[in-house]
Coordinates of N, CA and C in Angstrom, one line a residue:
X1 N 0.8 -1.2 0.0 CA 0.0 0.0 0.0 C 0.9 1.3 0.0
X2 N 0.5 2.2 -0.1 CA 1.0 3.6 -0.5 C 0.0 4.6 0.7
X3 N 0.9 5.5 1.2 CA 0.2 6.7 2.4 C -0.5 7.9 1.0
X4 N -1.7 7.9 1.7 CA -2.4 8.8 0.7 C -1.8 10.0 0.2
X5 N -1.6 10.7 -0.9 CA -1.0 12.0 -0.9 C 0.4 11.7 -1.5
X6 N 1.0 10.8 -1.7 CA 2.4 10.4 -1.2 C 2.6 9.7 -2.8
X7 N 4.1 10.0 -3.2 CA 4.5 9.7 -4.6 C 4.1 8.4 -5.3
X8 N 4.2 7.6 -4.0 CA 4.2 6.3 -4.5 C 2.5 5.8 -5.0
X9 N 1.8 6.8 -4.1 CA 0.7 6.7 -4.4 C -0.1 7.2 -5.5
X10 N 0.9 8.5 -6.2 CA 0.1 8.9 -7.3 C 0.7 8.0 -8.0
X11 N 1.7 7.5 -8.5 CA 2.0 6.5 -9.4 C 1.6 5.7 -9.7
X12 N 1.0 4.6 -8.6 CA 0.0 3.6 -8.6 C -1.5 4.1 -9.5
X13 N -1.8 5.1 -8.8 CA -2.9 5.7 -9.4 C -2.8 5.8 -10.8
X14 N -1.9 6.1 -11.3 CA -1.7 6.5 -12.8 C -1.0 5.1 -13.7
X15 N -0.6 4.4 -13.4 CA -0.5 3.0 -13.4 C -1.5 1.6 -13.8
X16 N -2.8 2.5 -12.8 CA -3.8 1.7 -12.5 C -5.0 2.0 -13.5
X17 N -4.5 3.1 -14.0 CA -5.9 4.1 -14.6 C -6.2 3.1 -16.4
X18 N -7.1 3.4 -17.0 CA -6.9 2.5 -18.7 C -5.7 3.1 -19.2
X19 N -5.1 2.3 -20.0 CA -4.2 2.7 -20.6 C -3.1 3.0 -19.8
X20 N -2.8 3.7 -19.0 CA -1.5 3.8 -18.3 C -1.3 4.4 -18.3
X21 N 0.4 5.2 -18.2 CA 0.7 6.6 -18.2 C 2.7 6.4 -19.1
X22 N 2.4 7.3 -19.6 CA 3.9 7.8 -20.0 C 5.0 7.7 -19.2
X23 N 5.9 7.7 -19.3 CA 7.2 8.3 -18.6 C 6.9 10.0 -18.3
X24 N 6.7 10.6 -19.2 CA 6.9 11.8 -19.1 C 5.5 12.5 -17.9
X25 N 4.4 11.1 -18.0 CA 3.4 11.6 -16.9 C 3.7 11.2 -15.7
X26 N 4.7 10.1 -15.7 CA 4.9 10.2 -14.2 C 5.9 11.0 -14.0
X27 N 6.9 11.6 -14.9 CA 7.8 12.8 -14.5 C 7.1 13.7 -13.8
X28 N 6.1 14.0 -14.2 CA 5.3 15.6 -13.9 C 4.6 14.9 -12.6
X29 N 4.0 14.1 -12.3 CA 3.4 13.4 -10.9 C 4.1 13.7 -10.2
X30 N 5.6 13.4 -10.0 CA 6.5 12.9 -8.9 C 7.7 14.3 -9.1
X31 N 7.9 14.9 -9.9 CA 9.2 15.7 -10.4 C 10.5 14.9 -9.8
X32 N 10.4 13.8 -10.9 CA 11.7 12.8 -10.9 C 12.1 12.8 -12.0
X33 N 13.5 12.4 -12.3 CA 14.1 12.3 -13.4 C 13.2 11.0 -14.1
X34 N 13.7 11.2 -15.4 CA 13.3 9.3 -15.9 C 13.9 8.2 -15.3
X35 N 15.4 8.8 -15.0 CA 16.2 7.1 -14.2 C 15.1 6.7 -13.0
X36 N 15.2 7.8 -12.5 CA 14.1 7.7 -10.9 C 13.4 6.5 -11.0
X37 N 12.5 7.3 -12.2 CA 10.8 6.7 -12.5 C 11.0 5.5 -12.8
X38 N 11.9 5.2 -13.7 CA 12.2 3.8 -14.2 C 12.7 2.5 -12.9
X39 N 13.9 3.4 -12.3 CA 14.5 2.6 -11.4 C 13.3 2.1 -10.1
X40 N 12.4 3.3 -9.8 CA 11.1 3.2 -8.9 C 10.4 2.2 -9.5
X41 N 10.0 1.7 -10.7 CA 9.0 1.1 -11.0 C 9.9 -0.4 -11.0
X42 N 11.0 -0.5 -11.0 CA 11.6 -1.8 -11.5 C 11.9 -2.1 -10.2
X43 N 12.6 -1.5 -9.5 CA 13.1 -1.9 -7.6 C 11.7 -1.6 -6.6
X44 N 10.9 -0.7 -6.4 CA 10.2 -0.8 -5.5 C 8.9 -1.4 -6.0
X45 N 8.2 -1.2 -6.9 CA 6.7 -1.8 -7.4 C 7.2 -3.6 -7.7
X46 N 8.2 -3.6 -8.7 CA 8.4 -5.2 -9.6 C 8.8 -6.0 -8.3
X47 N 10.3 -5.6 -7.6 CA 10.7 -6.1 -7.2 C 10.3 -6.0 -5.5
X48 N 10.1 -4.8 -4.8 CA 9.7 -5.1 -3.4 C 8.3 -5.3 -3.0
X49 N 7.5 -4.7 -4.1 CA 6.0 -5.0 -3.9 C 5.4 -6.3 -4.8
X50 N 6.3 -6.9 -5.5 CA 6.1 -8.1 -6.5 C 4.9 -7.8 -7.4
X51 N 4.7 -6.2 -7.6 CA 3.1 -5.7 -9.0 C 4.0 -5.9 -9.8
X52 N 2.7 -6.5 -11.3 CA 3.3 -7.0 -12.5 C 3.5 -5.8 -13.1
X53 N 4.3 -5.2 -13.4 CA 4.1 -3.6 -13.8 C 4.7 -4.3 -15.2
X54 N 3.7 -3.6 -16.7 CA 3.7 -3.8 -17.8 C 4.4 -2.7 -18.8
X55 N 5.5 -2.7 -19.6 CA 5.8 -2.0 -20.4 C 5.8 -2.0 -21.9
X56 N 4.8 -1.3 -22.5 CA 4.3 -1.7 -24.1 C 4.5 -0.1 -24.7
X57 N 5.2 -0.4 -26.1 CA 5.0 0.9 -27.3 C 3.8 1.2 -27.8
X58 N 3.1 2.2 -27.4 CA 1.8 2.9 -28.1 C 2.1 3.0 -30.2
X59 N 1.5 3.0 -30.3 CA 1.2 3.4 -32.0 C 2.2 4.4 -32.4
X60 N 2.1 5.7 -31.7 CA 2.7 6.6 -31.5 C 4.2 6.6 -31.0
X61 N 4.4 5.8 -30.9 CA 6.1 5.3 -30.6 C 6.6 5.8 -29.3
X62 N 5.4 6.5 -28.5 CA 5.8 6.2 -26.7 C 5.6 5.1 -25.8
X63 N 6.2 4.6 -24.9 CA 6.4 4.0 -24.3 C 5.1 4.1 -22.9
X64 N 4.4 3.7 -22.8 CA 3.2 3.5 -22.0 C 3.8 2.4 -20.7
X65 N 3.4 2.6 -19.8 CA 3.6 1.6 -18.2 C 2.0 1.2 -17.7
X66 N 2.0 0.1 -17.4 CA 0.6 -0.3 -16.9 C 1.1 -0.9 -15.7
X67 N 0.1 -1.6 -14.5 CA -0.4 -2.9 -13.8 C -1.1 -3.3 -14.7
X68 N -0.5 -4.6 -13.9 CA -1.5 -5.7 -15.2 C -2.5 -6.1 -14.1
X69 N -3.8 -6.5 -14.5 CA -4.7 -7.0 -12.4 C -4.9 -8.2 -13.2

């Protein structure tokens, strides 16, 4: 779980929403670099929270992040 209000929480949120979110939307969520964002979703969600966090190319040739439920 994630404390309301709190980084980790809007991430999830935007994560969790259809479709997902960009890199560049969780930049603006969190004001983290990309390494951050990436390193955050791969060490604390993949690896310490064990969420299947998904990474797929949009049409548009960005990079979209999901949960998978």
């Amino acid at each position: 779980g994630a404390r309301e209000g709190s980084k980790k929480a809007a991430i999830l949120a935007l994560l969790q929403r259809k479709g997902g979110a960009t890199l560049q939307e969780l930049m603006s969520a969190t004001d983290w670099q990309a390494h951050s964002v990436r390193g955050f979703l791969s060490g604390t969600l993949r690896k310490k929270m064990g969420l299947p966090v998904e990474s797929a190319k949009r049409e548009d040739g960005k990079r979209v992040y999901s949960i998978i439920s």
